[in-house]
Structure formats: structure tokens, C-alpha cells
């Protein structure tokens, strides 16, 4: 058993694995050095449960048809045994795009840091985000290359590889939350605005809806353009979407560009699908 941890710019993403089987995944906020020490002392899954201030129920097995289901079933059968048999500290594979948060984990004794060198894609440039490389590798492993990954996280990224598992490249822009936060934070009169569940009307007659319209319609047009351009070059390619805003974005896309929405693979755990097949744990 081992833990996968992806440190993103908004929060921590966790996966609990048995071998290459992903048993459950959840998110938390950043943890203090003190909690990291407690985590290292966990001897059972129950300990883990009490130490990590999880935001979703844990352990929440992945939905049927999820990843490593065979492993999970096997794991559930032996649940009691597994509760007793945690190696302590539990092996941790850590990937991070936030160096200041990585430092907090240096005290954890059983940690391996995943780097670009561990990702079997070619043509990676040295400063590429490890989250982007892992998500692309994970998606390509499951659905094949060529592949384009859209990660709707703090930043929104496009990352694509061709049929030779070679990075073609991609793009980075502010994610949905960041766009709204920037508007509210860097102007004198614009308010904080929540992301609407549904696509707002395009022509707004109040400030909040005008901000929602501007950010969302422009982002949707951008996504459409990137995906269309990718399909021109790689007509047979799958396109996968992940990240904390994926569900909202799919809802909006469904209203505005249903063809694109229906052709996207929506998968919250792309990074862990990439992490599970690295040969470092
Ligand atoms: N509980 C939450 N905490 C933070 N962001 C959340 C949460 N639930 C949904 N989100 C959305 O997820 C986005 C961040 O995506 P995520 O993939 O978690 O980021 P990162 O990987 O960069 O840490 C935010 O823009 C926000 O709109
Ligand atoms: C682009 C990112 C900020 C995305 O981070 P996230 O929104 O997932 O937290 C991260 O992948 C990163 O810091 N990348 C380094 C630059 C690059 O990928 O070219
Ligand atoms: K991300």
C-alpha cells in the first residue's frame, strides 16, 4: 500500500494505492508540519483517517468502473488485514508544483519525489509542470496517444502528446477561480463572484453576471479553439479533461458546444493514473 500526493496550487490531492490499483482519492487543504509528523506515525487506515482532515468521505472507493477496481475489491476483502498492516510511515510518492509546500514533506521519512525524469514521455522541457506530465501520461496510458489533456485547476492548461508519446506542447492560462479572483482583487469596484452552476446569459445587465459572462464565454471559446486546432493536427486524438473545475466547465460546454462536451473524456484522477505506473515506489 502507498499514498500518492499531488501538491497543486490550491490544495492537496491524495490517492491511496495497492500496487498499481487506485483504491480511493480525495482532496484536502495544505497540511502543517505537525500534521505531516502525525501522518508519518500512522499505523492503520483508521489513523490515517483521523490525521488527515479530509474534505470527502474517506476511504471512498472509486465508482464502479473506476481505476484498479480489481485491486480495490481484493483490497476490500482484506480490509481488516490491511488496517493492521500499514507500513509505517506509509510509502509516499509526492509530486508538486508548489516548492514551498514540498518543503513541508522533507521530514517524512518514506517519501519519493516524482520528477519529469520518471515520466516516460519524450520531448519534455525542463520546467514543464509535473502535474501536466503525469496527467498526460496517465490519460495516454489508458486511452492511448495522441492525447490532449485539459486541466481545469488553479491554472487551466492544455498539454498534448503525439502518437510517439512525444510532447507536442500546450498552453497555460488563469483558471476560472483565478480569473474571478484577479478581477475582484485588482480592481476598485468589482465584487467577489461565485462560479454559477449553469451557463449564464451572454448579455448581462448587472456586474456579477457581466463578470461571469465575460470570463466563461471567453474561456469556452478558447477551449473550443484549442480543441478544434488539436483535432486538425490529430483528428483521431482523444481529449481528456480533469481538475477541480472540470464538472462546471463540462456543464457550460454542454450548453454552448455540446459536440465538444460529449466527446471529452472526463476523469478526475488523471494525475494518479499517471503516478501509478511510474517505477519509483
Ligand atoms: N474545496 C475546494 N477547494 C479549492 N478549490 C475547489 C474546491 N472545490 C472546487 N474547487 C475548484 O477547483 C479549482 C482548483 O482546481 P484543483 O484541480 O483543485 O487545483 P490545483 O490542482 O491547482 O490545486 C478552483 O478554481 C475551484 O473553483
Ligand atoms: C501550470 C501550473 C501552474 C498548473 O498548476 P495547477 O493549476 O495544476 O496547480 C503548473 O503545472 C506549473 O507550475 N507548471 C510549470 C510551467 C509549465 O508547465 O510550463
Ligand atoms: K491542475
Short mmCIF file of C-alpha atoms and ligand atoms in Angstrom, two decimals:
data_model
loop_
_atom_site.label_atom_id
_atom_site.label_comp_id
_atom_site.label_asym_id
_atom_site.label_seq_id
_atom_site.Cartn_x
_atom_site.Cartn_y
_atom_site.Cartn_z
CA UNK A 1 0.00 0.00 0.00
CA UNK A 2 1.20 3.51 -0.73
CA UNK A 3 -0.04 7.08 -0.83
CA UNK A 4 0.18 9.36 -3.82
CA UNK A 5 0.20 13.08 -3.13
CA UNK A 6 -0.08 15.79 -5.75
CA UNK A 7 0.54 19.29 -4.39
CA UNK A 8 -1.42 21.70 -6.55
CA UNK A 9 -1.62 25.47 -6.29
CA UNK A 10 -4.98 25.40 -4.49
CA UNK A 11 -4.84 22.21 -2.41
CA UNK A 12 -3.54 18.69 -1.93
CA UNK A 13 -4.77 15.75 -3.99
CA UNK A 14 -4.46 12.27 -2.45
CA UNK A 15 -4.63 8.76 -3.81
CA UNK A 16 -4.42 5.52 -1.82
CA UNK A 17 -2.96 2.69 -3.89
CA UNK A 18 -2.47 -1.03 -3.57
CA UNK A 19 0.25 -1.75 -6.12
CA UNK A 20 -1.00 -0.12 -9.32
CA UNK A 21 -4.63 -0.14 -8.15
CA UNK A 22 -6.03 3.23 -7.13
CA UNK A 23 -8.38 2.50 -4.23
CA UNK A 24 -9.64 5.93 -3.37
CA UNK A 25 -8.85 9.56 -3.99
CA UNK A 26 -9.68 12.73 -2.12
CA UNK A 27 -8.60 16.34 -1.65
CA UNK A 28 -7.54 18.30 1.42
CA UNK A 29 -6.17 21.74 2.09
CA UNK A 30 -2.43 22.11 2.73
CA UNK A 31 -1.17 20.44 5.91
CA UNK A 32 1.07 21.81 8.64
CA UNK A 33 4.47 20.32 9.53
CA UNK A 34 2.85 18.99 12.69
CA UNK A 35 0.20 17.02 10.78
CA UNK A 36 2.92 15.68 8.47
CA UNK A 37 4.68 14.30 11.55
CA UNK A 38 1.45 12.70 12.77
CA UNK A 39 0.88 11.18 9.34
CA UNK A 40 4.29 9.55 9.49
CA UNK A 41 3.22 7.87 12.72
CA UNK A 42 0.03 6.31 11.29
CA UNK A 43 -0.11 2.53 11.69
CA UNK A 44 -3.63 1.84 10.43
CA UNK A 45 -6.00 3.27 7.84
CA UNK A 46 -8.09 4.46 10.80
CA UNK A 47 -5.11 6.51 11.98
CA UNK A 48 -4.82 7.99 8.52
CA UNK A 49 -8.48 8.82 8.57
CA UNK A 50 -8.17 10.70 11.82
CA UNK A 51 -4.99 12.58 10.95
CA UNK A 52 -5.86 13.81 7.51
CA UNK A 53 -8.52 16.44 7.64
CA UNK A 54 -10.17 15.07 4.55
CA UNK A 55 -12.86 17.01 2.71
CA UNK A 56 -14.55 13.97 1.19
CA UNK A 57 -15.55 10.76 2.90
CA UNK A 58 -12.55 8.53 3.19
CA UNK A 59 -11.92 5.88 2.21
CA UNK A 60 -14.38 6.45 -0.61
CA UNK A 61 -13.83 3.67 -3.13
CA UNK A 62 -13.84 4.84 -6.69
CA UNK A 63 -17.11 4.41 -8.57
CA UNK A 64 -17.72 1.09 -10.26
CA UNK A 65 -15.76 1.06 -13.46
CA UNK A 66 -13.16 3.24 -11.78
CA UNK A 67 -9.48 2.57 -11.66
CA UNK A 68 -7.85 -0.54 -10.28
CA UNK A 69 -11.26 -1.88 -9.32
CA UNK A 70 -9.99 -5.43 -9.19
CA UNK A 71 -7.34 -4.32 -6.77
CA UNK A 72 -9.93 -2.45 -4.76
CA UNK A 73 -12.24 -5.43 -4.41
CA UNK A 74 -9.34 -7.56 -3.36
CA UNK A 75 -8.37 -4.79 -1.01
CA UNK A 76 -11.86 -4.51 0.49
CA UNK A 77 -11.98 -8.26 1.14
CA UNK A 78 -8.79 -7.97 3.09
CA UNK A 79 -9.78 -4.69 4.64
CA UNK A 80 -9.33 -5.72 8.27
CA UNK A 81 -5.98 -7.24 7.48
CA UNK A 82 -4.97 -4.10 5.61
CA UNK A 83 -5.96 -1.96 8.55
CA UNK A 84 -3.40 -3.77 10.64
CA UNK A 85 -0.68 -3.98 8.09
CA UNK A 86 0.25 -0.45 7.12
CA UNK A 87 3.94 0.01 6.75
CA UNK A 88 4.75 2.97 8.93
CA UNK A 89 5.42 5.52 7.67
CA UNK A 90 3.29 4.63 4.66
CA UNK A 91 5.33 4.96 1.44
CA UNK A 92 4.51 8.29 -0.14
CA UNK A 93 5.01 9.30 -3.76
CA UNK A 94 4.95 13.05 -3.95
CA UNK A 95 4.62 15.29 -6.96
CA UNK A 96 4.45 19.04 -6.56
CA UNK A 97 4.16 22.26 -8.48
CA UNK A 98 4.47 24.31 -5.28
CA UNK A 99 8.08 24.22 -3.98
CA UNK A 100 7.25 25.98 -0.68
CA UNK A 101 4.73 23.22 0.13
CA UNK A 102 7.10 20.45 -0.95
CA UNK A 103 9.47 21.58 1.78
CA UNK A 104 6.91 20.63 4.46
CA UNK A 105 7.25 16.97 3.38
CA UNK A 106 11.03 16.79 3.62
CA UNK A 107 10.71 15.46 7.19
CA UNK A 108 8.62 12.47 6.03
CA UNK A 109 10.99 9.51 6.02
CA UNK A 110 9.41 7.28 3.39
CA UNK A 111 8.93 9.73 0.52
CA UNK A 112 9.90 9.53 -3.14
CA UNK A 113 9.59 12.66 -5.23
CA UNK A 114 8.26 12.14 -8.74
CA UNK A 115 10.09 14.24 -11.30
CA UNK A 116 9.90 14.65 -15.06
CA UNK A 117 12.70 12.06 -15.35
CA UNK A 118 10.27 9.44 -14.04
CA UNK A 119 7.66 10.17 -16.72
CA UNK A 120 8.26 8.08 -19.85
CA UNK A 121 7.16 10.80 -22.29
CA UNK A 122 9.73 12.25 -24.65
CA UNK A 123 10.35 15.87 -25.58
CA UNK A 124 9.51 17.23 -22.10
CA UNK A 125 11.01 20.68 -21.46
CA UNK A 126 12.74 21.05 -18.09
CA UNK A 127 10.29 23.50 -16.49
CA UNK A 128 7.12 21.64 -17.53
CA UNK A 129 4.78 21.13 -14.54
CA UNK A 130 4.96 17.58 -13.19
CA UNK A 131 1.14 17.62 -12.82
CA UNK A 132 0.80 18.23 -16.54
CA UNK A 133 3.26 15.48 -17.42
CA UNK A 134 1.60 12.96 -15.08
CA UNK A 135 -1.93 13.74 -16.27
CA UNK A 136 -0.89 13.43 -19.91
CA UNK A 137 0.98 10.19 -19.26
CA UNK A 138 -1.98 8.80 -17.28
CA UNK A 139 -4.52 9.68 -19.96
CA UNK A 140 -2.28 8.31 -22.72
CA UNK A 141 -1.73 5.08 -20.82
CA UNK A 142 -5.46 4.46 -20.53
CA UNK A 143 -6.90 5.89 -23.76
CA UNK A 144 -3.85 5.92 -25.98
CA UNK A 145 -1.80 8.56 -27.80
CA UNK A 146 -2.15 11.06 -29.38
CA UNK A 147 -3.79 12.73 -26.40
CA UNK A 148 -4.69 16.25 -25.34
CA UNK A 149 -5.30 16.93 -21.63
CA UNK A 150 -7.18 19.96 -20.35
CA UNK A 151 -6.51 20.53 -16.65
CA UNK A 152 -9.04 22.98 -15.19
CA UNK A 153 -7.22 23.69 -11.91
CA UNK A 154 -5.88 26.89 -10.39
CA UNK A 155 -4.33 27.48 -13.77
CA UNK A 156 -6.01 25.98 -16.83
CA UNK A 157 -3.61 24.07 -19.00
CA UNK A 158 -3.65 22.28 -22.35
CA UNK A 159 -0.99 19.61 -22.75
CA UNK A 160 -0.73 17.34 -25.78
CA UNK A 161 1.39 14.44 -26.99
CA UNK A 162 1.55 12.73 -30.38
CA UNK A 163 1.32 9.04 -31.25
CA UNK A 164 5.00 8.57 -30.35
CA UNK A 165 4.41 9.61 -26.71
CA UNK A 166 6.22 12.81 -27.58
CA UNK A 167 5.17 16.12 -26.05
CA UNK A 168 3.79 18.43 -28.72
CA UNK A 169 3.31 21.26 -26.22
CA UNK A 170 0.48 23.19 -24.72
CA UNK A 171 -0.67 26.39 -23.10
CA UNK A 172 -1.26 27.92 -19.67
CA UNK A 173 -3.87 30.48 -18.69
CA UNK A 174 -5.56 31.58 -15.46
CA UNK A 175 -8.20 29.07 -14.34
CA UNK A 176 -11.82 30.02 -13.70
CA UNK A 177 -11.36 30.74 -9.98
CA UNK A 178 -8.19 32.73 -10.59
CA UNK A 179 -9.80 34.87 -13.29
CA UNK A 180 -12.59 35.91 -10.93
CA UNK A 181 -10.20 36.41 -8.01
CA UNK A 182 -7.98 38.62 -10.16
CA UNK A 183 -10.88 40.76 -11.33
CA UNK A 184 -12.11 41.25 -7.77
CA UNK A 185 -8.63 41.72 -6.31
CA UNK A 186 -7.11 44.06 -8.87
CA UNK A 187 -9.98 46.46 -9.48
CA UNK A 188 -11.69 49.11 -7.38
CA UNK A 189 -15.31 48.19 -7.99
CA UNK A 190 -15.60 44.56 -8.97
CA UNK A 191 -17.02 42.18 -6.35
CA UNK A 192 -16.13 38.60 -5.47
CA UNK A 193 -18.26 36.32 -7.60
CA UNK A 194 -19.10 32.65 -7.29
CA UNK A 195 -18.96 30.34 -10.24
CA UNK A 196 -22.52 29.75 -11.50
CA UNK A 197 -23.72 26.15 -11.83
CA UNK A 198 -25.20 26.82 -15.26
CA UNK A 199 -24.04 28.83 -18.25
CA UNK A 200 -25.09 32.44 -17.63
CA UNK A 201 -26.70 34.58 -20.32
CA UNK A 202 -24.18 36.25 -22.59
CA UNK A 203 -25.55 39.81 -22.42
CA UNK A 204 -25.63 40.66 -18.73
CA UNK A 205 -27.26 43.71 -17.18
CA UNK A 206 -25.63 43.50 -13.77
CA UNK A 207 -21.98 43.43 -12.68
CA UNK A 208 -21.79 39.89 -11.30
CA UNK A 209 -23.35 38.35 -14.38
CA UNK A 210 -21.25 40.52 -16.64
CA UNK A 211 -18.11 39.14 -14.99
CA UNK A 212 -19.45 35.61 -15.22
CA UNK A 213 -20.37 36.04 -18.85
CA UNK A 214 -17.06 37.60 -19.81
CA UNK A 215 -14.90 35.00 -18.12
CA UNK A 216 -16.96 31.95 -19.02
CA UNK A 217 -17.85 32.67 -22.67
CA UNK A 218 -14.29 33.70 -23.43
CA UNK A 219 -12.91 30.58 -21.76
CA UNK A 220 -15.35 28.32 -23.62
CA UNK A 221 -14.42 29.93 -26.93
CA UNK A 222 -10.76 29.42 -26.08
CA UNK A 223 -11.27 25.77 -25.22
CA UNK A 224 -13.23 25.22 -28.40
CA UNK A 225 -10.48 26.83 -30.44
CA UNK A 226 -7.69 24.81 -28.82
CA UNK A 227 -9.56 21.55 -29.19
CA UNK A 228 -10.51 22.28 -32.81
CA UNK A 229 -6.89 23.16 -33.63
CA UNK A 230 -5.69 19.97 -31.95
CA UNK A 231 -8.17 17.87 -33.94
CA UNK A 232 -6.93 19.46 -37.16
CA UNK A 233 -3.47 18.15 -36.39
CA UNK A 234 -4.56 14.92 -34.67
CA UNK A 235 -8.02 14.01 -35.97
CA UNK A 236 -8.08 10.66 -34.19
CA UNK A 237 -6.97 12.01 -30.82
CA UNK A 238 -8.88 11.70 -27.58
CA UNK A 239 -9.19 14.79 -25.42
CA UNK A 240 -9.46 14.40 -21.65
CA UNK A 241 -10.43 16.94 -19.03
CA UNK A 242 -9.51 16.93 -15.33
CA UNK A 243 -9.06 19.41 -12.45
CA UNK A 244 -11.31 20.95 -9.82
CA UNK A 245 -13.41 22.97 -12.27
CA UNK A 246 -13.92 20.15 -14.80
CA UNK A 247 -17.56 19.46 -13.86
CA UNK A 248 -18.61 23.10 -14.08
CA UNK A 249 -16.79 23.50 -17.37
CA UNK A 250 -18.42 20.40 -18.82
CA UNK A 251 -21.82 21.79 -17.81
CA UNK A 252 -21.11 25.07 -19.56
CA UNK A 253 -19.69 23.31 -22.60
CA UNK A 254 -22.73 21.07 -22.73
CA UNK A 255 -24.92 24.16 -23.22
CA UNK A 256 -22.62 26.02 -25.59
CA UNK A 257 -20.73 23.35 -27.55
CA UNK A 258 -22.47 20.01 -26.86
CA UNK A 259 -20.49 18.16 -29.54
CA UNK A 260 -17.24 19.00 -27.82
CA UNK A 261 -18.66 18.32 -24.36
CA UNK A 262 -19.83 14.86 -25.42
CA UNK A 263 -16.52 13.93 -26.97
CA UNK A 264 -14.39 14.77 -23.94
CA UNK A 265 -13.20 12.12 -21.50
CA UNK A 266 -13.96 13.47 -18.03
CA UNK A 267 -11.66 11.96 -15.41
CA UNK A 268 -10.78 13.47 -12.02
CA UNK A 269 -7.84 11.12 -11.40
CA UNK A 270 -5.65 11.54 -14.48
CA UNK A 271 -2.64 12.50 -12.37
CA UNK A 272 -2.94 9.35 -10.27
CA UNK A 273 -3.40 7.21 -13.38
CA UNK A 274 -0.02 8.59 -14.41
CA UNK A 275 1.55 8.23 -10.99
CA UNK A 276 0.56 4.58 -10.51
CA UNK A 277 2.65 3.36 -13.42
CA UNK A 278 5.85 5.19 -12.55
CA UNK A 279 8.52 2.74 -11.46
CA UNK A 280 9.73 4.51 -8.36
CA UNK A 281 7.68 3.18 -5.47
N1 LIG B 1 -12.87 22.58 -1.98
C1 LIG B 1 -12.26 23.25 -2.95
N2 LIG B 1 -11.12 23.93 -2.70
C2 LIG B 1 -10.48 24.61 -3.67
N3 LIG B 1 -10.92 24.65 -4.95
C3 LIG B 1 -12.03 23.99 -5.27
C4 LIG B 1 -12.75 23.25 -4.30
N4 LIG B 1 -13.82 22.69 -4.91
C5 LIG B 1 -13.78 23.06 -6.19
N5 LIG B 1 -12.71 23.87 -6.43
C6 LIG B 1 -12.37 24.48 -7.72
O1 LIG B 1 -11.21 23.82 -8.16
C7 LIG B 1 -10.29 24.76 -8.73
C8 LIG B 1 -8.90 24.31 -8.38
O2 LIG B 1 -8.72 23.09 -9.02
P1 LIG B 1 -7.74 21.99 -8.47
O3 LIG B 1 -7.61 20.99 -9.57
O4 LIG B 1 -8.17 21.50 -7.15
O5 LIG B 1 -6.45 22.91 -8.27
P2 LIG B 1 -4.92 22.60 -8.05
O6 LIG B 1 -4.64 21.25 -8.61
O7 LIG B 1 -4.28 23.70 -8.79
O8 LIG B 1 -4.67 22.67 -6.58
C9 LIG B 1 -10.65 26.13 -8.16
O9 LIG B 1 -10.61 27.08 -9.19
C10 LIG B 1 -12.07 25.97 -7.64
O10 LIG B 1 -13.00 26.63 -8.47
C1 LIG B 2 0.80 25.47 -14.94
C2 LIG B 2 0.77 25.10 -13.47
C3 LIG B 2 0.87 26.37 -12.64
C4 LIG B 2 -0.59 24.41 -13.18
O1 LIG B 2 -0.69 24.20 -11.79
P1 LIG B 2 -2.11 23.88 -11.11
O2 LIG B 2 -3.08 24.85 -11.62
O3 LIG B 2 -2.48 22.49 -11.53
O4 LIG B 2 -1.88 23.95 -9.64
C5 LIG B 2 1.89 24.08 -13.13
O5 LIG B 2 1.78 22.97 -13.96
C6 LIG B 2 3.26 24.70 -13.29
O6 LIG B 2 3.73 25.38 -12.42
N1 LIG B 2 3.91 24.45 -14.46
C7 LIG B 2 5.24 24.92 -14.73
C8 LIG B 2 5.29 25.62 -16.04
C9 LIG B 2 4.96 24.77 -17.25
O7 LIG B 2 4.24 23.76 -17.14
O8 LIG B 2 5.42 25.12 -18.34
K1 LIG B 3 -4.00 21.26 -12.30
#
